[in-house]
mmCIF file of C-alpha atoms in Angstrom:
data_model
loop_
_atom_site.group_PDB
_atom_site.id
_atom_site.type_symbol
_atom_site.label_atom_id
_atom_site.label_comp_id
_atom_site.label_asym_id
_atom_site.label_seq_id
_atom_site.Cartn_x
_atom_site.Cartn_y
_atom_site.Cartn_z
ATOM 1 C CA UNK A 1 -131.731 80.107 0.214
ATOM 2 C CA UNK A 2 -128.882 78.745 2.634
ATOM 3 C CA UNK A 3 -129.113 79.346 6.077
ATOM 4 C CA UNK A 4 -126.122 82.353 6.290
ATOM 5 C CA UNK A 5 -127.810 83.773 3.419
ATOM 6 C CA UNK A 6 -131.732 83.536 5.117
ATOM 7 C CA UNK A 7 -129.702 84.755 8.183
ATOM 8 C CA UNK A 8 -127.840 87.662 6.381
ATOM 9 C CA UNK A 9 -131.088 88.989 4.564
ATOM 10 C CA UNK A 10 -132.803 89.308 7.853
ATOM 11 C CA UNK A 11 -130.228 91.078 9.002
ATOM 12 C CA UNK A 12 -130.805 93.664 6.686
ATOM 13 C CA UNK A 13 -134.738 93.218 6.776
ATOM 14 C CA UNK A 14 -134.673 94.041 10.934
ATOM 15 C CA UNK A 15 -132.057 97.324 9.845
ATOM 16 C CA UNK A 16 -134.708 98.462 6.982
ATOM 17 C CA UNK A 17 -137.508 97.991 9.388
ATOM 18 C CA UNK A 18 -136.168 100.493 12.233
ATOM 19 C CA UNK A 19 -135.751 102.842 9.551
ATOM 20 C CA UNK A 20 -138.953 102.769 8.199
ATOM 21 C CA UNK A 21 -140.074 102.757 12.386
ATOM 22 C CA UNK A 22 -137.688 105.657 13.136
ATOM 23 C CA UNK A 23 -138.628 104.088 16.727
ATOM 24 C CA UNK A 24 -137.838 101.384 19.323
ATOM 25 C CA UNK A 25 -139.582 97.952 18.110
ATOM 26 C CA UNK A 26 -140.097 94.831 20.686
ATOM 27 C CA UNK A 27 -139.342 91.373 19.740
ATOM 28 C CA UNK A 28 -142.863 91.066 18.976
ATOM 29 C CA UNK A 29 -143.526 93.717 17.215
ATOM 30 C CA UNK A 30 -140.358 93.165 15.017
ATOM 31 C CA UNK A 31 -141.845 89.454 14.255
ATOM 32 C CA UNK A 32 -145.346 90.179 13.311
ATOM 33 C CA UNK A 33 -144.182 93.465 10.770
ATOM 34 C CA UNK A 34 -141.811 91.381 8.983
ATOM 35 C CA UNK A 35 -143.337 87.740 9.532
ATOM 36 C CA UNK A 36 -140.754 85.408 11.435
ATOM 37 C CA UNK A 37 -141.243 83.555 14.134
ATOM 38 C CA UNK A 38 -140.671 85.273 17.484
ATOM 39 C CA UNK A 39 -137.903 82.726 18.726
ATOM 40 C CA UNK A 40 -135.186 83.531 15.836
ATOM 41 C CA UNK A 41 -136.166 86.924 15.606
ATOM 42 C CA UNK A 42 -135.341 87.008 19.318
ATOM 43 C CA UNK A 43 -132.312 84.982 18.774
ATOM 44 C CA UNK A 44 -131.273 87.358 16.166
ATOM 45 C CA UNK A 45 -131.984 90.198 17.766
ATOM 46 C CA UNK A 46 -129.600 89.668 20.377
ATOM 47 C CA UNK A 47 -127.349 88.961 18.424
ATOM 48 C CA UNK A 48 -127.089 92.012 16.549
ATOM 49 C CA UNK A 49 -127.443 93.432 20.717
ATOM 50 C CA UNK A 50 -123.580 91.511 21.546
ATOM 51 C CA UNK A 51 -122.244 92.749 18.398
ATOM 52 C CA UNK A 52 -123.180 96.600 19.398
ATOM 53 C CA UNK A 53 -125.371 96.930 16.608
ATOM 54 C CA UNK A 54 -128.691 97.142 18.507
ATOM 55 C CA UNK A 55 -129.603 98.583 22.065
ATOM 56 C CA UNK A 56 -132.277 98.220 24.476
ATOM 57 C CA UNK A 57 -134.893 100.266 25.278
ATOM 58 C CA UNK A 58 -135.627 102.523 28.714
ATOM 59 C CA UNK A 59 -137.925 99.490 29.694
ATOM 60 C CA UNK A 60 -135.116 97.060 28.535
ATOM 61 C CA UNK A 61 -137.948 94.595 26.413
ATOM 62 C CA UNK A 62 -137.410 96.994 23.039
ATOM 63 C CA UNK A 63 -134.479 97.419 20.588
ATOM 64 C CA UNK A 64 -133.263 100.469 18.868
ATOM 65 C CA UNK A 65 -130.237 100.602 16.798
ATOM 66 C CA UNK A 66 -126.914 102.054 18.257
ATOM 67 C CA UNK A 67 -124.497 104.948 16.272
ATOM 68 C CA UNK A 68 -122.839 101.643 14.734
ATOM 69 C CA UNK A 69 -125.665 101.253 12.721
ATOM 70 C CA UNK A 70 -125.538 105.780 11.601
ATOM 71 C CA UNK A 71 -121.773 104.941 10.395
ATOM 72 C CA UNK A 72 -121.786 102.091 8.624
ATOM 73 C CA UNK A 73 -122.538 103.211 4.986
ATOM 74 C CA UNK A 74 -120.852 107.290 5.766
ATOM 75 C CA UNK A 75 -117.644 106.504 3.896
ATOM 76 C CA UNK A 76 -120.075 106.086 0.629
ATOM 77 C CA UNK A 77 -121.502 109.851 0.563
ATOM 78 C CA UNK A 78 -119.596 111.875 3.799
ATOM 79 C CA UNK A 79 -121.225 114.887 1.882
ATOM 80 C CA UNK A 80 -124.827 113.720 3.196
ATOM 81 C CA UNK A 81 -123.713 112.030 6.605
ATOM 82 C CA UNK A 82 -124.567 114.651 9.299
ATOM 83 C CA UNK A 83 -121.087 113.022 10.802
ATOM 84 C CA UNK A 84 -119.116 114.418 8.320
ATOM 85 C CA UNK A 85 -117.487 117.078 10.222
ATOM 86 C CA UNK A 86 -116.591 114.384 12.590
ATOM 87 C CA UNK A 87 -114.897 112.031 10.167
ATOM 88 C CA UNK A 88 -112.832 114.990 8.927
ATOM 89 C CA UNK A 89 -111.840 116.232 12.595
ATOM 90 C CA UNK A 90 -111.311 112.892 13.575
ATOM 91 C CA UNK A 91 -109.078 112.386 9.708
ATOM 92 C CA UNK A 92 -106.962 115.634 10.883
ATOM 93 C CA UNK A 93 -106.188 114.875 13.837
ATOM 94 C CA UNK A 94 -104.985 110.984 12.737
ATOM 95 C CA UNK A 95 -102.730 113.243 10.067
ATOM 96 C CA UNK A 96 -101.659 115.604 13.133
ATOM 97 C CA UNK A 97 -100.709 112.730 15.209
ATOM 98 C CA UNK A 98 -99.694 109.669 13.279
ATOM 99 C CA UNK A 99 -101.766 108.199 16.472
ATOM 100 C CA UNK A 100 -104.970 106.111 16.689
ATOM 101 C CA UNK A 101 -108.184 108.594 16.549
ATOM 102 C CA UNK A 102 -111.406 105.833 18.235
ATOM 103 C CA UNK A 103 -115.136 107.367 18.084
ATOM 104 C CA UNK A 104 -117.061 105.398 21.158
ATOM 105 C CA UNK A 105 -120.369 105.677 22.420
ATOM 106 C CA UNK A 106 -121.897 103.578 25.740
ATOM 107 C CA UNK A 107 -123.578 100.608 24.756
ATOM 108 C CA UNK A 108 -124.999 98.231 27.498
ATOM 109 C CA UNK A 109 -121.691 98.645 30.127
ATOM 110 C CA UNK A 110 -119.488 98.575 27.436
ATOM 111 C CA UNK A 111 -117.778 101.943 25.239
ATOM 112 C CA UNK A 112 -117.880 100.671 22.093
ATOM 113 C CA UNK A 113 -115.879 101.675 19.481
ATOM 114 C CA UNK A 114 -117.731 103.549 16.415
ATOM 115 C CA UNK A 115 -115.452 104.709 14.007
ATOM 116 C CA UNK A 116 -111.553 104.302 14.350
ATOM 117 C CA UNK A 117 -108.968 105.895 12.010
ATOM 118 C CA UNK A 118 -105.910 103.576 12.230
ATOM 119 C CA UNK A 119 -102.212 104.854 13.266
ATOM 120 C CA UNK A 120 -99.798 105.640 10.332
ATOM 121 C CA UNK A 121 -96.727 104.824 12.787
ATOM 122 C CA UNK A 122 -95.148 101.960 13.197
ATOM 123 C CA UNK A 123 -95.204 101.199 16.947
ATOM 124 C CA UNK A 124 -99.914 101.220 16.836
ATOM 125 C CA UNK A 125 -102.481 99.796 18.656
ATOM 126 C CA UNK A 126 -104.189 96.985 16.748
ATOM 127 C CA UNK A 127 -108.106 97.724 17.502
ATOM 128 C CA UNK A 128 -111.453 98.172 14.552
ATOM 129 C CA UNK A 129 -115.004 99.342 14.811
ATOM 130 C CA UNK A 130 -117.010 97.642 16.961
ATOM 131 C CA UNK A 131 -114.208 97.012 19.645
ATOM 132 C CA UNK A 132 -116.213 97.115 23.229
ATOM 133 C CA UNK A 133 -113.886 98.132 25.896
ATOM 134 C CA UNK A 134 -115.705 98.316 30.025
ATOM 135 C CA UNK A 135 -117.235 101.815 30.811
ATOM 136 C CA UNK A 136 -115.770 101.512 34.160
ATOM 137 C CA UNK A 137 -111.881 100.435 33.202
ATOM 138 C CA UNK A 138 -111.522 101.938 30.264
ATOM 139 C CA UNK A 139 -110.175 105.345 29.050
ATOM 140 C CA UNK A 140 -113.016 106.322 26.584
ATOM 141 C CA UNK A 141 -115.229 104.440 29.220
ATOM 142 C CA UNK A 142 -114.851 106.264 31.656
ATOM 143 C CA UNK A 143 -114.852 109.600 30.053
ATOM 144 C CA UNK A 144 -118.753 108.607 28.898
ATOM 145 C CA UNK A 145 -118.908 107.758 32.682
ATOM 146 C CA UNK A 146 -118.693 111.153 33.460
ATOM 147 C CA UNK A 147 -121.830 111.585 31.979
ATOM 148 C CA UNK A 148 -123.918 109.344 34.605
ATOM 149 C CA UNK A 149 -125.613 108.804 37.514
ATOM 150 C CA UNK A 150 -123.487 108.182 41.234
ATOM 151 C CA UNK A 151 -126.514 105.222 41.135
ATOM 152 C CA UNK A 152 -125.426 104.296 37.286
ATOM 153 C CA UNK A 153 -122.271 104.059 38.206
ATOM 154 C CA UNK A 154 -122.400 102.349 40.989
ATOM 155 C CA UNK A 155 -124.536 99.976 40.006
ATOM 156 C CA UNK A 156 -122.059 99.312 36.475
ATOM 157 C CA UNK A 157 -119.028 98.858 39.078
ATOM 158 C CA UNK A 158 -121.719 96.256 41.145
ATOM 159 C CA UNK A 159 -122.218 94.540 37.592
ATOM 160 C CA UNK A 160 -118.432 94.482 36.214
ATOM 161 C CA UNK A 161 -117.550 93.223 40.489
ATOM 162 C CA UNK A 162 -119.552 90.879 40.020
ATOM 163 C CA UNK A 163 -117.981 88.607 36.621
ATOM 164 C CA UNK A 164 -114.876 86.433 36.356
ATOM 165 C CA UNK A 165 -112.108 88.890 37.351
ATOM 166 C CA UNK A 166 -108.888 88.562 39.038
ATOM 167 C CA UNK A 167 -107.656 90.807 42.045
ATOM 168 C CA UNK A 168 -106.210 93.266 39.492
ATOM 169 C CA UNK A 169 -109.156 94.089 37.880
ATOM 170 C CA UNK A 170 -111.540 94.656 40.172
ATOM 171 C CA UNK A 171 -112.861 98.638 40.354
ATOM 172 C CA UNK A 172 -112.749 100.332 43.811
ATOM 173 C CA UNK A 173 -115.867 102.273 43.405
ATOM 174 C CA UNK A 174 -114.406 104.916 45.932
ATOM 175 C CA UNK A 175 -111.126 105.749 43.209
ATOM 176 C CA UNK A 176 -113.444 105.795 40.828
ATOM 177 C CA UNK A 177 -116.038 108.303 41.561
ATOM 178 C CA UNK A 178 -112.980 110.515 42.422
ATOM 179 C CA UNK A 179 -111.054 110.298 39.021
ATOM 180 C CA UNK A 180 -115.019 111.451 37.052
ATOM 181 C CA UNK A 181 -114.914 114.048 39.432
ATOM 182 C CA UNK A 182 -111.654 114.553 37.975
ATOM 183 C CA UNK A 183 -112.251 114.633 33.868
ATOM 184 C CA UNK A 184 -115.887 115.976 34.850
ATOM 185 C CA UNK A 185 -113.455 119.210 36.288
ATOM 186 C CA UNK A 186 -110.488 119.538 33.649
ATOM 187 C CA UNK A 187 -112.874 117.902 30.799
ATOM 188 C CA UNK A 188 -111.100 115.339 29.526
ATOM 189 C CA UNK A 189 -109.749 111.882 30.378
ATOM 190 C CA UNK A 190 -106.443 110.214 30.323
ATOM 191 C CA UNK A 191 -105.667 106.323 31.225
ATOM 192 C CA UNK A 192 -101.932 105.435 30.891
ATOM 193 C CA UNK A 193 -102.938 102.242 32.096
ATOM 194 C CA UNK A 194 -105.516 100.688 30.385
ATOM 195 C CA UNK A 195 -107.189 97.320 28.949
ATOM 196 C CA UNK A 196 -104.389 96.878 26.578
ATOM 197 C CA UNK A 197 -100.906 96.590 27.878
ATOM 198 C CA UNK A 198 -98.601 99.591 27.451
ATOM 199 C CA UNK A 199 -101.579 101.262 25.806
ATOM 200 C CA UNK A 200 -102.881 104.395 26.511
ATOM 201 C CA UNK A 201 -105.367 106.926 25.567
ATOM 202 C CA UNK A 202 -106.192 111.596 26.091
ATOM 203 C CA UNK A 203 -110.221 111.771 25.410
ATOM 204 C CA UNK A 204 -112.721 114.255 25.299
ATOM 205 C CA UNK A 205 -116.747 114.704 25.526
ATOM 206 C CA UNK A 206 -118.078 115.909 21.818
ATOM 207 C CA UNK A 207 -120.773 118.640 22.392
ATOM 208 C CA UNK A 208 -123.501 116.262 20.910
ATOM 209 C CA UNK A 209 -125.350 113.318 21.824
ATOM 210 C CA UNK A 210 -127.205 110.719 19.448
ATOM 211 C CA UNK A 211 -130.220 108.878 19.962
ATOM 212 C CA UNK A 212 -129.848 110.559 23.594
ATOM 213 C CA UNK A 213 -126.223 108.534 24.563
ATOM 214 C CA UNK A 214 -123.029 110.462 24.732
ATOM 215 C CA UNK A 215 -120.101 110.520 22.109
ATOM 216 C CA UNK A 216 -116.431 111.293 22.892
ATOM 217 C CA UNK A 217 -113.101 110.862 21.291
ATOM 218 C CA UNK A 218 -109.751 110.055 22.269
ATOM 219 C CA UNK A 219 -106.459 110.014 21.097
ATOM 220 C CA UNK A 220 -104.675 105.921 21.387
ATOM 221 C CA UNK A 221 -101.208 105.330 21.352
ATOM 222 C CA UNK A 222 -97.905 103.859 23.691
ATOM 223 C CA UNK A 223 -98.781 105.207 26.780
ATOM 224 C CA UNK A 224 -95.130 106.718 27.776
ATOM 225 C CA UNK A 225 -96.067 108.693 24.004
ATOM 226 C CA UNK A 226 -99.280 109.512 25.734
ATOM 227 C CA UNK A 227 -97.626 110.666 28.739
ATOM 228 C CA UNK A 228 -95.020 113.233 26.810
ATOM 229 C CA UNK A 229 -97.078 114.559 24.449
ATOM 230 C CA UNK A 230 -100.598 114.586 26.702
ATOM 231 C CA UNK A 231 -100.627 118.554 26.996
ATOM 232 C CA UNK A 232 -100.416 119.317 23.219
ATOM 233 C CA UNK A 233 -102.800 116.059 22.466
ATOM 234 C CA UNK A 234 -105.739 117.934 25.005
ATOM 235 C CA UNK A 235 -104.994 121.068 23.307
ATOM 236 C CA UNK A 236 -105.386 119.557 19.507
ATOM 237 C CA UNK A 237 -108.826 118.480 20.784
ATOM 238 C CA UNK A 238 -110.162 120.966 22.264
ATOM 239 C CA UNK A 239 -108.733 122.278 18.906
ATOM 240 C CA UNK A 240 -109.928 120.754 16.870
ATOM 241 C CA UNK A 241 -113.664 120.089 18.226
ATOM 242 C CA UNK A 242 -113.949 123.547 18.584
ATOM 243 C CA UNK A 243 -113.721 124.539 15.387
ATOM 244 C CA UNK A 244 -115.627 121.247 13.946
ATOM 245 C CA UNK A 245 -118.125 119.772 16.573
ATOM 246 C CA UNK A 246 -118.377 123.010 18.455
ATOM 247 C CA UNK A 247 -116.954 123.508 22.304
ATOM 248 C CA UNK A 248 -116.324 120.510 23.978
ATOM 249 C CA UNK A 249 -118.839 118.817 26.232
ATOM 250 C CA UNK A 250 -118.276 119.061 30.036
ATOM 251 C CA UNK A 251 -120.418 116.188 32.035
ATOM 252 C CA UNK A 252 -121.968 117.479 35.119
ATOM 253 C CA UNK A 253 -122.381 114.166 36.370
#
């Protein structure tokens, strides 16, 4: 068996092990259950963590699948998926706006795009499932951040600003706190100067969590379009979420 094939088989075996365990597991436990060397198991889990398929447990030593794993096979038989109403809602938003529709959840210090319905317009954003955006510096990221404690927000800002960034990429903790309070008060986020130059996003929290983690959906496109149609898109989001999933969630921080 070639090295690439062997690695692929091991990825599937790890995911199947989590399906059996239905709980967090450590490197040592996974290696023992599957008969792998601890060193190669650690490298494999680190790669799955980096690509957003696993997240750390509360103790930072264990691992657990992210919602991205849940959605991998949802297209095969949507009626069997607990998120089928969510995917129908996203398709509806796509039909009504023509914009990119994004479902996201938090992974470490990033907002991970779990499912993306591409725009149907000629001018479109090119993002796909698995895309990562900083929680502290992106539209859906800040929306997800609005559900977190002030101490967690402070920690993430310090971590972000400790990276190799230009002055324009640094995040002001005071300004971010004010923005998060605004998001909590009005129930949605608007980002007109995001990670992608010229792009904007309007997002709203969903009334459910996955493994205790918040989820958010957003309408993304060019900033000028988001600015012009902001109230229309907010109304569309609120109505679609209420009809398909229940009332939109408001974060308490």
